[in-house]
GROMACS .gro file of C-alpha atoms in nm:
model
  207
    1UNK     CA    1  -2.514   2.368  -2.580
    2UNK     CA    2  -2.461   2.637  -2.315
    3UNK     CA    3  -2.807   2.779  -2.377
    4UNK     CA    4  -2.960   2.431  -2.357
    5UNK     CA    5  -2.792   2.357  -2.023
    6UNK     CA    6  -2.892   2.699  -1.890
    7UNK     CA    7  -3.255   2.650  -1.996
    8UNK     CA    8  -3.261   2.305  -1.839
    9UNK     CA    9  -3.123   2.441  -1.512
   10UNK     CA   10  -3.378   2.723  -1.520
   11UNK     CA   11  -3.660   2.472  -1.574
   12UNK     CA   12  -3.532   2.252  -1.291
   13UNK     CA   13  -3.519   2.549  -1.050
   14UNK     CA   14  -3.869   2.655  -1.152
   15UNK     CA   15  -4.001   2.304  -1.091
   16UNK     CA   16  -3.831   2.289  -0.750
   17UNK     CA   17  -3.988   2.621  -0.646
   18UNK     CA   18  -4.323   2.508  -0.781
   19UNK     CA   19  -4.294   2.184  -0.583
   20UNK     CA   20  -4.228   2.381  -0.263
   21UNK     CA   21  -4.533   2.598  -0.333
   22UNK     CA   22  -4.753   2.294  -0.394
   23UNK     CA   23  -4.629   2.113  -0.085
   24UNK     CA   24  -4.684   2.424   0.128
   25UNK     CA   25  -5.050   2.439   0.025
   26UNK     CA   26  -5.083   2.061   0.064
   27UNK     CA   27  -4.940   2.103   0.414
   28UNK     CA   28  -5.203   2.363   0.509
   29UNK     CA   29  -5.485   2.139   0.386
   30UNK     CA   30  -5.332   1.842   0.566
   31UNK     CA   31  -5.301   2.036   0.891
   32UNK     CA   32  -5.669   2.134   0.895
   33UNK     CA   33  -5.781   1.789   0.781
   34UNK     CA   34  -5.585   1.611   1.053
   35UNK     CA   35  -5.692   1.863   1.318
   36UNK     CA   36  -6.056   1.805   1.225
   37UNK     CA   37  -6.001   1.428   1.238
   38UNK     CA   38  -5.964   1.452   1.618
   39UNK     CA   39  -6.333   1.543   1.630
   40UNK     CA   40  -6.406   1.175   1.566
   41UNK     CA   41  -6.296   1.098   1.922
   42UNK     CA   42  -6.523   1.366   2.067
   43UNK     CA   43  -6.808   1.253   1.843
   44UNK     CA   44  -6.767   0.892   1.955
   45UNK     CA   45  -6.758   1.000   2.322
   46UNK     CA   46  -7.076   1.205   2.282
   47UNK     CA   47  -7.265   0.922   2.111
   48UNK     CA   48  -7.154   0.668   2.374
   49UNK     CA   49  -7.253   0.905   2.655
   50UNK     CA   50  -7.594   0.963   2.499
   51UNK     CA   51  -7.657   0.591   2.452
   52UNK     CA   52  -7.555   0.525   2.813
   53UNK     CA   53  -7.773   0.802   2.955
   54UNK     CA   54  -8.072   0.733   2.733
   55UNK     CA   55  -8.097   0.356   2.761
   56UNK     CA   56  -7.942   0.279   3.101
   57UNK     CA   57  -8.025   0.588   3.306
   58UNK     CA   58  -8.336   0.696   3.114
   59UNK     CA   59  -8.197   1.053   3.111
   60UNK     CA   60  -8.161   1.160   2.745
   61UNK     CA   61  -7.968   1.480   2.676
   62UNK     CA   62  -8.114   1.710   2.410
   63UNK     CA   63  -7.801   1.913   2.328
   64UNK     CA   64  -7.590   1.608   2.238
   65UNK     CA   65  -7.789   1.563   1.915
   66UNK     CA   66  -7.702   1.918   1.803
   67UNK     CA   67  -7.340   1.889   1.918
   68UNK     CA   68  -7.297   1.562   1.728
   69UNK     CA   69  -7.435   1.714   1.408
   70UNK     CA   70  -7.203   2.014   1.437
   71UNK     CA   71  -6.895   1.803   1.507
   72UNK     CA   72  -6.966   1.569   1.217
   73UNK     CA   73  -7.041   1.862   0.985
   74UNK     CA   74  -6.716   2.036   1.083
   75UNK     CA   75  -6.519   1.716   1.026
   76UNK     CA   76  -6.683   1.665   0.687
   77UNK     CA   77  -6.628   2.022   0.566
   78UNK     CA   78  -6.269   2.069   0.687
   79UNK     CA   79  -6.172   1.732   0.541
   80UNK     CA   80  -6.261   1.843   0.188
   81UNK     CA   81  -5.939   2.031   0.109
   82UNK     CA   82  -5.728   1.755   0.266
   83UNK     CA   83  -5.901   1.494   0.050
   84UNK     CA   84  -5.842   1.707  -0.259
   85UNK     CA   85  -5.474   1.743  -0.164
   86UNK     CA   86  -5.448   1.363  -0.151
   87UNK     CA   87  -5.640   1.325  -0.480
   88UNK     CA   88  -5.892   1.121  -0.285
   89UNK     CA   89  -6.223   1.252  -0.416
   90UNK     CA   90  -6.435   1.006  -0.613
   91UNK     CA   91  -6.417   1.052  -0.989
   92UNK     CA   92  -6.560   0.856  -1.281
   93UNK     CA   93  -6.218   0.750  -1.403
   94UNK     CA   94  -6.307   0.465  -1.636
   95UNK     CA   95  -6.201   0.696  -1.923
   96UNK     CA   96  -5.985   0.942  -1.730
   97UNK     CA   97  -5.739   0.678  -1.608
   98UNK     CA   98  -5.666   0.565  -1.965
   99UNK     CA   99  -5.575   0.917  -2.080
  100UNK     CA  100  -5.213   1.037  -2.104
  101UNK     CA  101  -5.112   1.289  -1.831
  102UNK     CA  102  -5.133   1.596  -2.056
  103UNK     CA  103  -5.488   1.511  -2.162
  104UNK     CA  104  -5.584   1.451  -1.798
  105UNK     CA  105  -5.439   1.791  -1.707
  106UNK     CA  106  -5.625   1.961  -1.993
  107UNK     CA  107  -5.955   1.812  -1.879
  108UNK     CA  108  -5.887   1.893  -1.513
  109UNK     CA  109  -5.795   2.255  -1.571
  110UNK     CA  110  -6.112   2.317  -1.773
  111UNK     CA  111  -6.328   2.159  -1.502
  112UNK     CA  112  -6.153   2.354  -1.227
  113UNK     CA  113  -6.196   2.687  -1.406
  114UNK     CA  114  -6.551   2.633  -1.531
  115UNK     CA  115  -6.710   2.449  -1.238
  116UNK     CA  116  -6.490   2.423  -0.930
  117UNK     CA  117  -6.369   2.781  -0.881
  118UNK     CA  118  -6.706   2.954  -0.945
  119UNK     CA  119  -6.893   2.702  -0.729
  120UNK     CA  120  -6.657   2.721  -0.433
  121UNK     CA  121  -6.628   3.101  -0.461
  122UNK     CA  122  -7.009   3.121  -0.442
  123UNK     CA  123  -6.999   2.893  -0.137
  124UNK     CA  124  -6.751   3.122   0.040
  125UNK     CA  125  -6.946   3.436  -0.049
  126UNK     CA  126  -7.286   3.300   0.055
  127UNK     CA  127  -7.145   3.110   0.354
  128UNK     CA  128  -6.981   3.423   0.497
  129UNK     CA  129  -7.309   3.619   0.490
  130UNK     CA  130  -7.489   3.317   0.634
  131UNK     CA  131  -7.242   3.293   0.925
  132UNK     CA  132  -7.226   3.667   0.997
  133UNK     CA  133  -7.606   3.697   1.018
  134UNK     CA  134  -7.614   3.396   1.252
  135UNK     CA  135  -7.348   3.558   1.473
  136UNK     CA  136  -7.524   3.895   1.484
  137UNK     CA  137  -7.853   3.747   1.602
  138UNK     CA  138  -7.678   3.497   1.833
  139UNK     CA  139  -7.860   3.213   1.657
  140UNK     CA  140  -7.930   2.895   1.853
  141UNK     CA  141  -8.040   2.559   1.724
  142UNK     CA  142  -8.415   2.513   1.701
  143UNK     CA  143  -8.395   2.137   1.654
  144UNK     CA  144  -8.412   2.080   2.029
  145UNK     CA  145  -8.543   2.290   2.317
  146UNK     CA  146  -8.283   2.538   2.447
  147UNK     CA  147  -8.046   2.437   2.167
  148UNK     CA  148  -7.676   2.539   2.165
  149UNK     CA  149  -7.546   2.834   1.957
  150UNK     CA  150  -7.479   2.747   1.593
  151UNK     CA  151  -7.302   3.056   1.457
  152UNK     CA  152  -6.955   2.910   1.523
  153UNK     CA  153  -7.056   2.602   1.323
  154UNK     CA  154  -7.178   2.815   1.032
  155UNK     CA  155  -6.841   2.990   1.016
  156UNK     CA  156  -6.698   2.653   0.912
  157UNK     CA  157  -6.871   2.696   0.575
  158UNK     CA  158  -6.662   2.992   0.449
  159UNK     CA  159  -6.350   2.852   0.617
  160UNK     CA  160  -6.390   2.517   0.441
  161UNK     CA  161  -6.458   2.697   0.113
  162UNK     CA  162  -6.148   2.914   0.151
  163UNK     CA  163  -5.934   2.605   0.212
  164UNK     CA  164  -6.083   2.441  -0.097
  165UNK     CA  165  -6.011   2.752  -0.305
  166UNK     CA  166  -5.649   2.749  -0.185
  167UNK     CA  167  -5.610   2.381  -0.263
  168UNK     CA  168  -5.787   2.433  -0.595
  169UNK     CA  169  -5.520   2.691  -0.688
  170UNK     CA  170  -5.256   2.426  -0.615
  171UNK     CA  171  -5.440   2.173  -0.831
  172UNK     CA  172  -5.457   2.420  -1.121
  173UNK     CA  173  -5.082   2.482  -1.080
  174UNK     CA  174  -5.031   2.104  -1.096
  175UNK     CA  175  -5.224   2.094  -1.422
  176UNK     CA  176  -5.010   2.372  -1.571
  177UNK     CA  177  -4.688   2.194  -1.467
  178UNK     CA  178  -4.816   1.868  -1.615
  179UNK     CA  179  -4.903   2.040  -1.944
  180UNK     CA  180  -4.545   2.172  -1.961
  181UNK     CA  181  -4.357   1.859  -1.850
  182UNK     CA  182  -4.591   1.576  -1.944
  183UNK     CA  183  -4.583   1.432  -1.590
  184UNK     CA  184  -4.784   1.501  -1.277
  185UNK     CA  185  -4.586   1.672  -0.999
  186UNK     CA  186  -4.544   1.484  -0.674
  187UNK     CA  187  -4.799   1.522  -0.394
  188UNK     CA  188  -4.724   1.558  -0.026
  189UNK     CA  189  -4.718   1.201   0.103
  190UNK     CA  190  -4.943   1.090   0.385
  191UNK     CA  191  -5.070   0.765   0.529
  192UNK     CA  192  -5.315   0.584   0.303
  193UNK     CA  193  -5.536   0.281   0.319
  194UNK     CA  194  -5.400  -0.019   0.133
  195UNK     CA  195  -5.552  -0.343   0.012
  196UNK     CA  196  -5.336  -0.610   0.178
  197UNK     CA  197  -5.451  -0.891  -0.051
  198UNK     CA  198  -5.388  -0.680  -0.362
  199UNK     CA  199  -5.038  -0.594  -0.235
  200UNK     CA  200  -4.962  -0.960  -0.173
  201UNK     CA  201  -5.087  -1.062  -0.516
  202UNK     CA  202  -4.886  -0.787  -0.683
  203UNK     CA  203  -4.562  -0.932  -0.544
  204UNK     CA  204  -4.654  -1.297  -0.595
  205UNK     CA  205  -4.463  -1.499  -0.853
  206UNK     CA  206  -4.768  -1.722  -0.909
  207UNK     CA  207  -5.000  -1.444  -1.039
   0.00000   0.00000   0.00000
């Protein structure tokens, strides 16, 4: 009995430490995702300014097109790890959702090791060279005349890939924990979109 209690306590401590590790990585992904989300305000301001200048003042601004693309691209790339941390990426779950947790974890860990990690590692490797070359030649956009520099935007590629690799390590750890315990470990909670009608129907006594 003593050994059983001791092993249970050891398992509980291991799970608690694992949960802290997972939440720490989730927190990093969340920080970058939420920081990038503020770019939406700047992007909206740029688009409104361009519409105002182009159609009311007849004074279009060439650099706003490039700036808008870079801001949207940065938002999109830095939001990837945050979305993964919230388990928000689209998946074909018509079969996956009916599987028991251990089978889900087995499938996930294979896909992460075979496809996700090699693909994202290649993105970081190629993206770093791509960004460094752009920085060395002080590359500017050629979409518009006298375009803005783009090297700082290209550095978002390896940064986004590194964040995805970090979050991917957390997801693999989640799979391992689920294989051991039979239940998915908790994720770091954040605000989420809800279906109001579905929530009302779920608590209705007439449905």
